[in-house]
Amino acid sequence: MAENGNTKRKNATRRCPVCGHESWRIIYGMVMRDTVEQNPKAEFAGCVMMHEQRIYPATGQVEWGLPEWACQNDECRHRWW
């Protein structure tokens, strides 16, 4: 089965802007087994979505948002949107 652009985009990883380690997309909600299998590099956060506060490094401004990415480095665990 060939991967399409959407699958590649969902499974993409990013580098953490804090430590440079691999970061995975956060998926919220109740997910079925096939969703987990289709997204091996995703962090499943459950149904409760909590907005988090951060200080944006470039401007120093306080922002609120729902994290979309999570660093997989156990010593960092930075989350951002």
Coordinates of N, CA, C and O in Angstrom, one line a residue:
M1 N 0.8 -1.2 0.0 CA 0.0 0.0 0.0 C 0.9 1.2 0.0 O 1.7 1.4 0.9
A2 N 0.7 2.1 -0.9 CA 1.5 3.3 -1.1 C 1.0 4.4 -0.1 O -0.2 4.5 0.2
E3 N 1.9 5.1 0.4 CA 1.6 6.2 1.3 C 1.2 7.5 0.5 O 1.8 7.8 -0.5
N4 N 0.2 8.2 1.0 CA -0.2 9.4 0.3 C 0.4 10.6 1.1 O 1.0 10.4 2.2
G5 N 0.3 11.8 0.6 CA 0.8 13.0 1.2 C 0.3 13.2 2.6 O 1.0 13.6 3.5
N6 N -1.0 12.9 2.8 CA -1.6 13.0 4.2 C -1.0 12.1 5.2 O -0.8 12.5 6.3
T7 N -0.7 10.9 4.8 CA -0.1 9.9 5.8 C 1.3 10.4 6.1 O 1.6 10.4 7.3
K8 N 2.0 10.8 5.2 CA 3.4 11.3 5.4 C 3.3 12.5 6.3 O 4.2 12.6 7.2
R9 N 2.4 13.4 6.1 CA 2.3 14.6 6.9 C 1.9 14.3 8.4 O 2.5 14.8 9.3
K10 N 1.0 13.3 8.6 CA 0.6 12.9 9.9 C 1.7 12.2 10.7 O 1.8 12.4 11.9
N11 N 2.5 11.5 10.0 CA 3.6 10.7 10.6 C 4.9 11.5 10.7 O 5.9 11.0 11.2
A12 N 4.9 12.8 10.2 CA 6.1 13.6 10.2 C 6.5 13.9 11.7 O 5.7 14.0 12.6
T13 N 7.8 14.1 11.8 CA 8.3 14.5 13.1 C 8.9 15.9 12.9 O 9.2 16.3 11.8
R14 N 9.2 16.5 14.0 CA 9.9 17.8 14.0 C 11.0 17.8 15.1 O 11.0 16.9 15.9
R15 N 11.9 18.7 15.0 CA 12.9 18.8 16.0 C 12.4 19.8 17.1 O 11.8 20.8 16.7
C16 N 12.7 19.5 18.3 CA 12.3 20.3 19.4 C 13.1 21.6 19.3 O 14.3 21.6 19.2
P17 N 12.4 22.8 19.4 CA 13.1 24.1 19.4 C 13.9 24.4 20.6 O 14.8 25.3 20.6
V18 N 13.7 23.6 21.7 CA 14.5 23.8 22.9 C 15.8 22.9 22.9 O 16.9 23.4 23.1
C19 N 15.6 21.6 22.7 CA 16.8 20.7 22.8 C 17.2 20.1 21.5 O 18.3 19.4 21.5
G20 N 16.4 20.1 20.5 CA 16.7 19.6 19.2 C 16.4 18.1 19.0 O 16.7 17.5 18.0
H21 N 15.8 17.5 20.0 CA 15.4 16.1 20.0 C 14.2 15.9 19.1 O 13.5 16.8 18.8
E22 N 13.9 14.6 18.7 CA 12.7 14.4 17.9 C 11.5 14.6 18.7 O 11.4 14.3 19.9
S23 N 10.5 15.3 18.0 CA 9.2 15.6 18.6 C 8.1 15.0 17.8 O 8.2 14.9 16.6
W24 N 7.0 14.6 18.5 CA 5.9 13.9 17.8 C 4.6 14.8 17.9 O 4.5 15.5 18.9
R25 N 3.8 14.7 16.9 CA 2.5 15.3 17.0 C 1.6 14.8 18.1 O 1.7 13.6 18.4
I26 N 0.8 15.6 18.8 CA -0.1 15.2 19.8 C -1.5 15.0 19.2 O -2.0 15.8 18.5
I27 N -2.1 13.8 19.4 CA -3.4 13.5 19.0 C -4.3 13.4 20.2 O -4.0 12.6 21.1
Y28 N -5.4 14.2 20.2 CA -6.3 14.2 21.3 C -7.5 13.4 21.0 O -7.9 13.2 19.9
G29 N -8.2 12.9 22.0 CA -9.5 12.2 21.9 C -9.3 10.7 22.1 O -8.2 10.2 22.3
M30 N -10.4 10.1 22.0 CA -10.4 8.6 22.1 C -10.1 8.1 20.7 O -10.7 8.4 19.7
V31 N -9.1 7.3 20.6 CA -8.6 6.8 19.3 C -8.8 5.3 19.2 O -8.6 4.6 20.2
M32 N -9.1 4.8 18.1 CA -9.2 3.4 17.8 C -7.8 2.8 17.5 O -6.9 3.5 17.2
R33 N -7.7 1.5 17.6 CA -6.4 0.8 17.4 C -5.9 1.1 16.0 O -4.7 1.3 15.9
D34 N -6.7 1.2 15.0 CA -6.2 1.5 13.6 C -5.5 2.9 13.5 O -4.6 3.1 12.8
T35 N -6.1 3.8 14.3 CA -5.5 5.2 14.3 C -4.1 5.1 15.0 O -3.1 5.7 14.5
V36 N -3.9 4.3 16.0 CA -2.6 4.2 16.7 C -1.7 3.5 15.7 O -0.5 3.9 15.6
E37 N -2.1 2.5 15.0 CA -1.3 1.8 14.1 C -0.8 2.7 12.9 O 0.3 2.6 12.4
Q38 N -1.7 3.6 12.5 CA -1.5 4.5 11.3 C -0.6 5.6 11.8 O 0.0 6.3 10.9
N39 N -0.4 5.9 13.1 CA 0.3 7.0 13.6 C 1.4 6.5 14.6 O 1.3 6.9 15.8
P40 N 2.3 5.8 14.2 CA 3.3 5.2 15.1 C 4.1 6.2 15.9 O 4.6 6.0 17.0
K41 N 4.3 7.4 15.3 CA 5.1 8.5 15.9 C 4.1 9.6 16.3 O 4.2 10.7 15.7
A42 N 3.2 9.3 17.2 CA 2.3 10.3 17.7 C 2.2 10.1 19.2 O 2.3 9.0 19.7
E43 N 1.9 11.1 19.9 CA 1.6 11.0 21.3 C 0.1 11.2 21.5 O -0.5 12.2 21.1
F44 N -0.5 10.2 22.2 CA -1.9 10.2 22.3 C -2.3 10.8 23.7 O -1.8 10.2 24.7
A45 N -3.0 11.9 23.8 CA -3.2 12.6 25.0 C -4.5 12.4 25.7 O -4.8 13.1 26.7
G46 N -5.4 11.6 25.1 CA -6.7 11.4 25.8 C -7.7 12.5 25.4 O -7.4 13.3 24.5
C47 N -8.8 12.5 26.1 CA -9.9 13.4 25.7 C -9.9 14.8 26.3 O -10.6 15.7 25.9
V48 N -9.1 15.0 27.4 CA -9.0 16.3 28.1 C -8.0 17.2 27.4 O -6.8 16.8 27.4
M49 N -8.5 18.3 26.9 CA -7.6 19.2 26.3 C -7.4 20.4 27.2 O -8.4 21.1 27.6
M50 N -6.2 20.7 27.6 CA -5.9 21.8 28.5 C -5.0 22.8 27.7 O -3.9 22.5 27.2
H51 N -5.4 24.1 27.7 CA -4.6 25.1 27.1 C -3.4 25.3 28.1 O -3.6 25.3 29.3
E52 N -2.3 25.6 27.5 CA -1.1 25.8 28.3 C -0.5 27.2 28.0 O -0.7 27.8 26.9
Q53 N 0.1 27.8 29.0 CA 0.8 29.1 28.9 C 2.2 28.9 28.6 O 2.9 28.0 29.1
R54 N 2.8 29.7 27.7 CA 4.2 29.7 27.4 C 4.6 31.2 27.1 O 3.8 32.0 26.8
I55 N 5.9 31.4 27.3 CA 6.5 32.7 26.9 C 7.2 32.4 25.6 O 8.1 31.6 25.5
Y56 N 6.7 33.1 24.5 CA 7.3 32.9 23.2 C 8.7 33.4 23.2 O 9.0 34.6 23.5
P57 N 9.7 32.6 22.9 CA 11.1 33.0 23.1 C 11.6 34.2 22.2 O 12.3 35.0 22.7
A58 N 11.0 34.3 21.0 CA 11.5 35.4 20.1 C 11.0 36.8 20.6 O 11.7 37.8 20.4
T59 N 9.8 36.8 21.2 CA 9.2 38.1 21.5 C 9.1 38.4 23.0 O 8.9 39.5 23.5
G60 N 9.1 37.3 23.8 CA 8.9 37.4 25.3 C 7.5 37.6 25.7 O 7.1 37.8 26.8
Q61 N 6.6 37.5 24.7 CA 5.1 37.6 24.9 C 4.6 36.3 25.5 O 5.0 35.2 25.1
V62 N 3.6 36.5 26.4 CA 2.9 35.3 27.0 C 1.8 34.9 26.0 O 1.1 35.7 25.5
E63 N 1.8 33.6 25.7 CA 0.8 33.1 24.8 C 0.1 31.9 25.5 O 0.6 31.2 26.4
W64 N -1.2 31.7 25.1 CA -2.0 30.5 25.5 C -2.3 29.7 24.3 O -2.6 30.2 23.2
G65 N -2.2 28.4 24.4 CA -2.6 27.5 23.2 C -2.7 26.1 23.6 O -2.4 25.7 24.7
L66 N -3.2 25.3 22.7 CA -3.3 23.9 22.8 C -2.1 23.2 22.2 O -1.9 23.3 21.0
P67 N -1.3 22.5 22.9 CA -0.1 21.9 22.4 C -0.4 21.0 21.2 O -1.3 20.2 21.3
E68 N 0.4 21.1 20.1 CA 0.2 20.2 19.0 C 1.4 19.3 18.8 O 1.4 18.3 18.1
W69 N 2.5 19.6 19.5 CA 3.8 18.9 19.4 C 4.4 18.6 20.8 O 4.2 19.5 21.7
A70 N 5.0 17.5 21.0 CA 5.7 17.1 22.2 C 7.0 16.6 22.0 O 7.2 15.6 21.2
C71 N 8.0 17.1 22.7 CA 9.4 16.6 22.6 C 9.4 15.2 23.2 O 8.8 15.0 24.3
Q72 N 10.1 14.3 22.6 CA 10.2 12.9 23.2 C 11.4 12.7 24.1 O 11.7 11.6 24.6
N73 N 12.2 13.7 24.3 CA 13.4 13.7 25.2 C 12.8 13.7 26.6 O 12.2 14.7 27.0
D74 N 13.0 12.7 27.4 CA 12.5 12.6 28.8 C 13.0 13.8 29.7 O 12.4 14.2 30.6
E75 N 14.2 14.3 29.4 CA 14.7 15.4 30.2 C 14.1 16.8 29.8 O 14.2 17.8 30.5
C76 N 13.5 16.9 28.6 CA 13.0 18.2 28.1 C 11.5 18.2 28.1 O 10.9 19.0 28.8
R77 N 10.8 17.3 27.4 CA 9.4 17.2 27.3 C 8.7 18.5 26.9 O 7.5 18.8 27.3
H78 N 9.3 19.4 26.2 CA 8.7 20.7 25.8 C 7.5 20.4 24.9 O 7.5 19.5 24.1
R79 N 6.5 21.2 25.1 CA 5.2 21.0 24.3 C 4.9 22.4 23.7 O 5.0 23.4 24.4
W80 N 4.5 22.4 22.4 CA 4.2 23.7 21.8 C 3.2 23.5 20.7 O 2.8 22.4 20.3
W81 N 2.7 24.6 20.2 CA 1.7 24.7 19.1 C 2.2 25.4 17.9 O 3.2 26.1 18.0

